[in-house]
Coordinates of C-alpha atoms in Angstrom, one line a residue:
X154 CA 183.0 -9.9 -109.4
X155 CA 183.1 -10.6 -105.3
X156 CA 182.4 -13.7 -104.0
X157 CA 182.2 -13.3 -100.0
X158 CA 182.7 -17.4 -98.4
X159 CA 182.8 -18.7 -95.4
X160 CA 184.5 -21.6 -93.8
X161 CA 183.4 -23.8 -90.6
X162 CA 182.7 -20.5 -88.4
X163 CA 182.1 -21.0 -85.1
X164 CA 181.9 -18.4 -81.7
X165 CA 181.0 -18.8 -78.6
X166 CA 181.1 -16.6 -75.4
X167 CA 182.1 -17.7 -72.3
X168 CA 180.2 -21.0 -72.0
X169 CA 177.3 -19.8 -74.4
X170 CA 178.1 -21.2 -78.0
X171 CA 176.5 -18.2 -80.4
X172 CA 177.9 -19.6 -84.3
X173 CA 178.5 -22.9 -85.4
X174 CA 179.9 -24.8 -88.4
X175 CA 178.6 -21.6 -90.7
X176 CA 179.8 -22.7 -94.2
X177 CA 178.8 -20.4 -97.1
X178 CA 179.4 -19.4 -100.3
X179 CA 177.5 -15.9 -101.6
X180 CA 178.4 -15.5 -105.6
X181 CA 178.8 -12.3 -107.2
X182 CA 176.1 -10.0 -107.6
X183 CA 173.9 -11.9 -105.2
X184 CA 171.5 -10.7 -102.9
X185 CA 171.6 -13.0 -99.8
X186 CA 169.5 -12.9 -96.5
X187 CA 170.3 -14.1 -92.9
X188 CA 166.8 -15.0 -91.5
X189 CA 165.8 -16.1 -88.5
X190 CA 164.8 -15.2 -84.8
X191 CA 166.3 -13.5 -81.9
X192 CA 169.3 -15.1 -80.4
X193 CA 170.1 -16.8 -84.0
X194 CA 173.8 -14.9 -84.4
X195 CA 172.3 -13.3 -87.7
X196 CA 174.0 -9.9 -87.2
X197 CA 176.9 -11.4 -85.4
X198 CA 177.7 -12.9 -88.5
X199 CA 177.0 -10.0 -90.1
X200 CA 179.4 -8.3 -88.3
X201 CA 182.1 -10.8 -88.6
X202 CA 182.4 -10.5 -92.2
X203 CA 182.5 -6.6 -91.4
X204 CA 185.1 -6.8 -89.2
X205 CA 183.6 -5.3 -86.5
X206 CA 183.9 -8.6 -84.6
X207 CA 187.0 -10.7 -85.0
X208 CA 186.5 -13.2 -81.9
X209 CA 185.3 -16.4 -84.0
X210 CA 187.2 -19.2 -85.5
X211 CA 186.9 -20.5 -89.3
X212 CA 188.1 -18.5 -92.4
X213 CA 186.0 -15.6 -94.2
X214 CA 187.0 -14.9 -97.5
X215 CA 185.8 -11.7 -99.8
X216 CA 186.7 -11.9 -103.5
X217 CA 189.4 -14.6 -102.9
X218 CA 191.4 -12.6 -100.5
X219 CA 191.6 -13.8 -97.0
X220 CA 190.0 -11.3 -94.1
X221 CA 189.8 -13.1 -90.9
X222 CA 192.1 -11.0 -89.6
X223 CA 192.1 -7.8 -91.5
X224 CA 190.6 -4.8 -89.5
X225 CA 187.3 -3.2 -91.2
X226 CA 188.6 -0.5 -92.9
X227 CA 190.4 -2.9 -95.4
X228 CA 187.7 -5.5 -96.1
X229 CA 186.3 -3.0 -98.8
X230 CA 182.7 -3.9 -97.3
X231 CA 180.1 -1.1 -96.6
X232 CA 177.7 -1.6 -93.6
X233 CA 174.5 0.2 -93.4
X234 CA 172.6 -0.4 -89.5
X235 CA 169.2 -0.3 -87.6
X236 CA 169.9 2.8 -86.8
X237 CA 170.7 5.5 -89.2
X238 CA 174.1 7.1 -87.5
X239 CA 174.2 10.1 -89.4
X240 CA 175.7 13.2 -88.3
X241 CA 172.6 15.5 -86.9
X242 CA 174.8 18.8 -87.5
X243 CA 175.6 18.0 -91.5
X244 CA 173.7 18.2 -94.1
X245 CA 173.0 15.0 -96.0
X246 CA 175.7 15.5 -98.6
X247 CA 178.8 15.9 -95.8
X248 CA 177.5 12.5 -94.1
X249 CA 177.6 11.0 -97.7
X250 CA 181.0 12.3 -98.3
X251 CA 182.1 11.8 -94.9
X252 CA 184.2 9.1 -95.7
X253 CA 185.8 9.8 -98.8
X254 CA 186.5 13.5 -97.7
X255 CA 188.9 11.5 -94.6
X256 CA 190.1 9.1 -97.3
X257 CA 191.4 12.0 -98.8
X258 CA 189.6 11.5 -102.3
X259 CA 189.8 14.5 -104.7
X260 CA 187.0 17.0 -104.4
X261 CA 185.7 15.9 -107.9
X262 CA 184.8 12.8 -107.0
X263 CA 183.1 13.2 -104.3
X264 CA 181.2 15.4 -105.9
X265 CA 180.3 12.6 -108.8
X266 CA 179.8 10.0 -106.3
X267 CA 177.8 11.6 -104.0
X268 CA 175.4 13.1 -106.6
X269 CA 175.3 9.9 -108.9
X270 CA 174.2 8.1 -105.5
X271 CA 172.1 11.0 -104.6
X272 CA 170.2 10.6 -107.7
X273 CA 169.4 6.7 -107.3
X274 CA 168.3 7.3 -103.9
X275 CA 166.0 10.5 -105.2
X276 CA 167.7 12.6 -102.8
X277 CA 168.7 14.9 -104.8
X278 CA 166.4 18.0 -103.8
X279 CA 167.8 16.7 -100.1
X280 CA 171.5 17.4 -100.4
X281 CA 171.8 20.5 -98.2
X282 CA 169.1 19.4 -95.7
X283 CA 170.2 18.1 -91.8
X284 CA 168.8 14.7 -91.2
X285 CA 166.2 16.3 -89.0
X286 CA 164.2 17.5 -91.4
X287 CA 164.1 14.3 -93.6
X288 CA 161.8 11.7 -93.0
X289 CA 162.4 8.0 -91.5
X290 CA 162.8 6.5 -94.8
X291 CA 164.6 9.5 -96.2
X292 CA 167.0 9.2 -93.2
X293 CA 167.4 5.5 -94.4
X294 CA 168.2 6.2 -97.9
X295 CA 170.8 8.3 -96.7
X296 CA 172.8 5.9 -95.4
X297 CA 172.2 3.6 -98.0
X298 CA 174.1 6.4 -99.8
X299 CA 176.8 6.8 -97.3
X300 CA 177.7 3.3 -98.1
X301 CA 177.2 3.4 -102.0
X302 CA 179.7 6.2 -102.2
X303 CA 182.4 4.0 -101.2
X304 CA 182.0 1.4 -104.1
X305 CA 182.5 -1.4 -101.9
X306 CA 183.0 -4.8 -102.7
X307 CA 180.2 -6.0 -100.9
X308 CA 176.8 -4.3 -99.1
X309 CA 176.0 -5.4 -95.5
X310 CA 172.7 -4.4 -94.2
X311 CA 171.7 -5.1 -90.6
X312 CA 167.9 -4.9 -90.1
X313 CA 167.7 -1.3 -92.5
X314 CA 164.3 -1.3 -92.3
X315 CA 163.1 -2.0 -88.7
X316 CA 162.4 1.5 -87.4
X317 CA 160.2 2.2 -90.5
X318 CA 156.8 2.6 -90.0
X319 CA 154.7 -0.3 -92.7
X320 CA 154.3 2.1 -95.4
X321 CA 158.3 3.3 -95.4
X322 CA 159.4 -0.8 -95.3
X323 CA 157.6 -1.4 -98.4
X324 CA 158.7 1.6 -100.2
X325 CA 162.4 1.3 -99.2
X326 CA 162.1 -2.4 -99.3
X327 CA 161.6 -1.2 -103.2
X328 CA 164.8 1.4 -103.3
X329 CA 166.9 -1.6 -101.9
X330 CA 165.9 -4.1 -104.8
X331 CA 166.6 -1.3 -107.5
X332 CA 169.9 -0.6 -106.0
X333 CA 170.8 -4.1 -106.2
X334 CA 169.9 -4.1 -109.6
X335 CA 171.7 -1.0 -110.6
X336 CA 175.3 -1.8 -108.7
X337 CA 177.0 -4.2 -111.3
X338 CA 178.8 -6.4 -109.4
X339 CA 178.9 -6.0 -105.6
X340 CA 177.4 -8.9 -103.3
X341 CA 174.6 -7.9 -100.9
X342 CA 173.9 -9.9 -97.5
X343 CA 170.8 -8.5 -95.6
X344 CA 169.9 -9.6 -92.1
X345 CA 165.9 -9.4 -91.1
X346 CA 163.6 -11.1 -89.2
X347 CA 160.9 -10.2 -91.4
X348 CA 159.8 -12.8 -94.3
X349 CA 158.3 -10.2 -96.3
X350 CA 161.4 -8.7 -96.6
X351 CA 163.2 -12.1 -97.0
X352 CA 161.1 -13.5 -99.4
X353 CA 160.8 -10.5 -101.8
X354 CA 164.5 -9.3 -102.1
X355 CA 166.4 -12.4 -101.3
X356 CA 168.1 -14.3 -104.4
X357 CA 169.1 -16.6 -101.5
X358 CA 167.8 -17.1 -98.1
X359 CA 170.3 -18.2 -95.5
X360 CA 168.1 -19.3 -92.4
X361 CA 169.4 -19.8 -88.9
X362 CA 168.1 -21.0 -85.7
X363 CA 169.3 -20.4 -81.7
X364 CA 171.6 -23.0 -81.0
X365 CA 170.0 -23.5 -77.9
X366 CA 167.0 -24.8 -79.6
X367 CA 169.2 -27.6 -81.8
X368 CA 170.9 -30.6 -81.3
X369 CA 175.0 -30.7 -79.2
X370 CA 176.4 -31.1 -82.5
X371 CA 174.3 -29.0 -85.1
X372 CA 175.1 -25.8 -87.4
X373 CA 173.8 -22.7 -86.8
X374 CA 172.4 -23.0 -90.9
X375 CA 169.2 -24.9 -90.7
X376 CA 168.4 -24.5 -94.6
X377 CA 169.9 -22.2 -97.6
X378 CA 168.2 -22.0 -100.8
X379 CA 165.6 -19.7 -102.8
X380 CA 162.8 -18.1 -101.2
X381 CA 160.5 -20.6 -103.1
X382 CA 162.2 -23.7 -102.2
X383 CA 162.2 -22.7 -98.0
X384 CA 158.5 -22.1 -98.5
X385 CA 157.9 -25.3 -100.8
X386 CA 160.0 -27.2 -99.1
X387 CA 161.0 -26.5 -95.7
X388 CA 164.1 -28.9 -94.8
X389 CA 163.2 -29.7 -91.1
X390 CA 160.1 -29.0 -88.4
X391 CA 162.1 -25.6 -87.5
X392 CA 161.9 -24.3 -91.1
X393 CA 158.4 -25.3 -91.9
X394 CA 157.3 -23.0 -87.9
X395 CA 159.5 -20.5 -89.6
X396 CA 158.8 -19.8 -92.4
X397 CA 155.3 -18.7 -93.3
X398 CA 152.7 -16.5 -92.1
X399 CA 151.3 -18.0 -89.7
X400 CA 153.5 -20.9 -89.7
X401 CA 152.6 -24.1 -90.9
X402 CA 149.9 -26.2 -89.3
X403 CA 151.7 -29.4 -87.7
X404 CA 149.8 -32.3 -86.9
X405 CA 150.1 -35.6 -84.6
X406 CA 150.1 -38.8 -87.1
X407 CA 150.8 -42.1 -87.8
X408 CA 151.7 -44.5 -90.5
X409 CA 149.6 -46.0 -92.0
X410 CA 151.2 -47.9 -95.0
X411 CA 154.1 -46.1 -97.1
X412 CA 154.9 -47.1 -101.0
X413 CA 155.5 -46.2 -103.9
X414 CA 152.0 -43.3 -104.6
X415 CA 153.4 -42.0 -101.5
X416 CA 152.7 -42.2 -97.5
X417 CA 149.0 -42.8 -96.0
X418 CA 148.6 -41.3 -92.4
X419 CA 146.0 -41.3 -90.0
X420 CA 144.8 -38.1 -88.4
X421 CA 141.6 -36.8 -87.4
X422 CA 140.8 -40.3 -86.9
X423 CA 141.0 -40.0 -90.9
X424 CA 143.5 -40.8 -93.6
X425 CA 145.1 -39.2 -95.5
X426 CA 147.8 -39.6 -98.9
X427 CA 150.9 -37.8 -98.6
X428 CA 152.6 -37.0 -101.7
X429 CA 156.4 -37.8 -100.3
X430 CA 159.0 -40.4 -100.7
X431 CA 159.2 -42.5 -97.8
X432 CA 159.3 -46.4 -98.4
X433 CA 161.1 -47.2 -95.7
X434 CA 158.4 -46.1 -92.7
X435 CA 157.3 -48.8 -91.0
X436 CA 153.1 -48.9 -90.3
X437 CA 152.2 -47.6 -86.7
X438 CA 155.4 -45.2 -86.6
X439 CA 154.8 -41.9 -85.2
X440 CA 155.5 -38.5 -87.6
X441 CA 153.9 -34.8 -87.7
X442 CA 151.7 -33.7 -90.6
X443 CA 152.0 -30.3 -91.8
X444 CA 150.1 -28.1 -94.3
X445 CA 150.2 -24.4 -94.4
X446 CA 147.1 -22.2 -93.3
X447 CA 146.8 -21.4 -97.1
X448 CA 146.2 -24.9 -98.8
X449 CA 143.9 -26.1 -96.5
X450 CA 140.6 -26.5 -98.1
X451 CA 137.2 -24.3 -96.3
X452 CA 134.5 -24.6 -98.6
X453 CA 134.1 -29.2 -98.4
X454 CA 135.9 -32.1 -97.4
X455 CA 135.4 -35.2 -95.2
X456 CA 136.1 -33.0 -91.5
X457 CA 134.2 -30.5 -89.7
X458 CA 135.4 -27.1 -87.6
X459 CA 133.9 -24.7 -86.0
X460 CA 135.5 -21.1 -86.5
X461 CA 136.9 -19.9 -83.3
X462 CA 138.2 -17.1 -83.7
X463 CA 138.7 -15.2 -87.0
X464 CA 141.7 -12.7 -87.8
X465 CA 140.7 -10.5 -91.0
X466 CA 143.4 -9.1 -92.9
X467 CA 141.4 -7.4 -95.5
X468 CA 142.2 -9.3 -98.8
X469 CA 141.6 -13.1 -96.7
X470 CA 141.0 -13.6 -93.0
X471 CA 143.0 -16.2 -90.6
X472 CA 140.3 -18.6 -89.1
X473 CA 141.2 -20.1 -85.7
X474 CA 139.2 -24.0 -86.7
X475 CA 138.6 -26.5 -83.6
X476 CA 138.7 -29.9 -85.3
X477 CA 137.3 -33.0 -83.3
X478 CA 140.3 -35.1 -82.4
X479 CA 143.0 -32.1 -82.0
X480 CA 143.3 -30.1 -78.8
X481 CA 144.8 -27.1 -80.2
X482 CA 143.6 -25.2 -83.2
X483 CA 144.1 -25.3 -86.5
X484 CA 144.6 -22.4 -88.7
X485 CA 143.2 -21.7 -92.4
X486 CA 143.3 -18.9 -94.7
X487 CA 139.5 -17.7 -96.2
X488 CA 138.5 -15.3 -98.6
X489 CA 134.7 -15.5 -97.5
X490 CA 133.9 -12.6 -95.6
X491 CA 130.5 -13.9 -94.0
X492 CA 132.1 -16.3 -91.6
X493 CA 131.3 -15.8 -87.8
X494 CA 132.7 -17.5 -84.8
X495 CA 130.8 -20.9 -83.9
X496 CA 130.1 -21.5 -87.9
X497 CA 131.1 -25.0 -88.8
X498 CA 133.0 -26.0 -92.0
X499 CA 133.8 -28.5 -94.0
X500 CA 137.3 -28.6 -94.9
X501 CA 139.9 -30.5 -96.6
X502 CA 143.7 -31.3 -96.4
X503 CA 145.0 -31.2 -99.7
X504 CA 147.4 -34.6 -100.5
X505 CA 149.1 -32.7 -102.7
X506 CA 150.0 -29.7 -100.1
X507 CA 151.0 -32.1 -96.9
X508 CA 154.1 -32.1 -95.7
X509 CA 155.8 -35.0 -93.3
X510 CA 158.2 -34.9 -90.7
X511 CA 160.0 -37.5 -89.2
X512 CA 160.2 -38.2 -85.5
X513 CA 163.5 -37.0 -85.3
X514 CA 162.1 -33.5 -87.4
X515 CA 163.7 -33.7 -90.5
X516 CA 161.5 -33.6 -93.9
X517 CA 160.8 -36.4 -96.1
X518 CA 161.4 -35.1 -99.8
X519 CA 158.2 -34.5 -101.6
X520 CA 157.5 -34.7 -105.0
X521 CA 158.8 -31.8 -107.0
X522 CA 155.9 -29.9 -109.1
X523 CA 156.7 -26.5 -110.9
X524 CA 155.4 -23.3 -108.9

């Protein structure tokens, strides 16, 4: 059973600091991914557990055995990338056996662990075919099956999916899940920037931010925890922009009073009950509301909007509100198809939905319900 951790990692290049104070643990059989923007190291650190980059200070560990400084080829990891990189002039069973043909593995085996991989993937009517005559996805699976062959310790994918057209995501989005399933004990750490493929395969979600957007002396790990509890409970005003689609709604307001039944705000020139611990805000203090497009309310409540614009998504459209007393807009989730821009609403900001923010960013703790 591997267990990949990793210990106060921190790179910078030149002057530009790229990683810091990274400290993880991924358990065995776990499916872990690195989410977050452009710029947020995500692959680097990918890549430093791969061995590919060996520049950073700290200590990486896979299954107990110290790597920091052990080249690639003996960190028993397998790396699958963006980009395919298979070998246009073989046929899809030499680039799966590639590697275990220059190990110098008996022919026998190769055999088995190419066609055992072959038949997870369903590629086995593929095995003589060039890679130009497969399809994106197909081309994808493959080298998910380059790297299966080799039984590593632990899987590394590095955006897999991102030159897939929608349809191809989802469906090897599906084949990635089952492999995880099916491959006993090794450790998977996937890097994305998409949430739908974060949310759905992730055990754990490891999310990251630019360090150029935090503090002198912050990590590079903004929040780690289960897909639920990042979306339930998003640890700080970067996590609740993050994650989400659209992002959460964040909202100038101030104390009111703060107790034990929670915190009232006013905004909107209205207030409101927070369901979050804070006794110790003081009345007239500034913080920022938040509640997802999702939970707020379009059919009553005590405010008006007028629809501005209106983005619809087939199941549920994304209305664009203007609400007296905010200059930007707000955004809400509808599954009334009649709505038109210039229609006014009533709506409603659930107590039980808001999130609060300190000045500062960080999230008060709200009260736990079961989801």
């Amino acid at each position: 059973m591997t267990r990949v951790a990793l210990r106060n990692i921190h790179l910078t290049r030149g002057s530009t600091p790229i990683l810091r104070g990274v400290d993880l643990a991924i358990e065995p059989n776990e499916f872990c991914v690195f989410v977050g923007p452009s710029g947020c190291g995500k692959s680097t650190l990918l890549r430093l557990i791969a061995g590919l980059d060996e520049d950073a200070d700290g200590e990486i560990e896979i299954d107990g055995v110290p790597v920091t400084h052990l080249p690639a080829a003996r960190r028993q990891v397998a790396m699958v990338f963006q980009g395919y990189a298979l070998y246009p002039h073989m046929s899809v069973y030499d680039n799966m056996a590639f590697a275990l043909k220059r190990a110098g593995a008996p022919r026998a085996d190769i055999e088995a662990r190419v066609g055992q991989a072959a038949r997870v993937l369903q590629l086995d009517g593929y095995l003589q075919r060039k890679p130009g005559a497969l399809s994106g996805g197909q081309r994808q699976r493959v080298a998910i099956g380059r790297a299966m062959v080799k039984k590593p310790k632990v899987f590394l994918f590095d955006e897999p999916l991102s030159n897939l057209d929608a349809a191809l995501r989802a469906e090897t989005r599906v084949e990635i899940a089952r492999l995880h399933r099916e491959s006993g004990s090794a450790s998977m750490l996937y890097v994305t920037h998409d949430q739908t493929e974060a949310m759905t395969l992730a055990d754990r979600i490891v999310l990251l931010r630019p360090l150029a957007q935090a503090a002198a002396d912050a990590s590079s790990v903004v929040q780690v925890g289960r897909p639920l509890d990042l979306y339930h409970h998003p640890s700080d005003l970067f996590a609740a922009r993050f994650i989400g689609s659209p992002g959460m709604n964040l909202l100038d307001a101030r104390v009111v009073s703060a107790g034990p039944r929670g915190v009232v705000l006013q905004a909107f020139r209205q207030t409101w009950t927070a369901h979050v611990e804070a006794a110790d805000l003081q009345p007239g203090e500034p913080v920022t509301l938040g509640i997802r497009p999702e939970h707020v309310r379009t059919d009553h409540g005590p405010l008006h909007a007028t629809v501005s614009r209106m983005e619809a998504l087939g199941e549920y459209a994304v209305l664009h509100l203007r609400v007296p007393g905010r200059d930007g807009l707000l955004l809400a989730k509808s599954t009334r198809e009649h709505l038109r821009p210039d229609d006014v609403l009533a709506i409603d900001l659930p107590s039980e939905a808001m999130h609060v923010f300190r000045a500062d960013g960080r999230a008060l703790a709200r009260r736990r319900t079961a989801h």
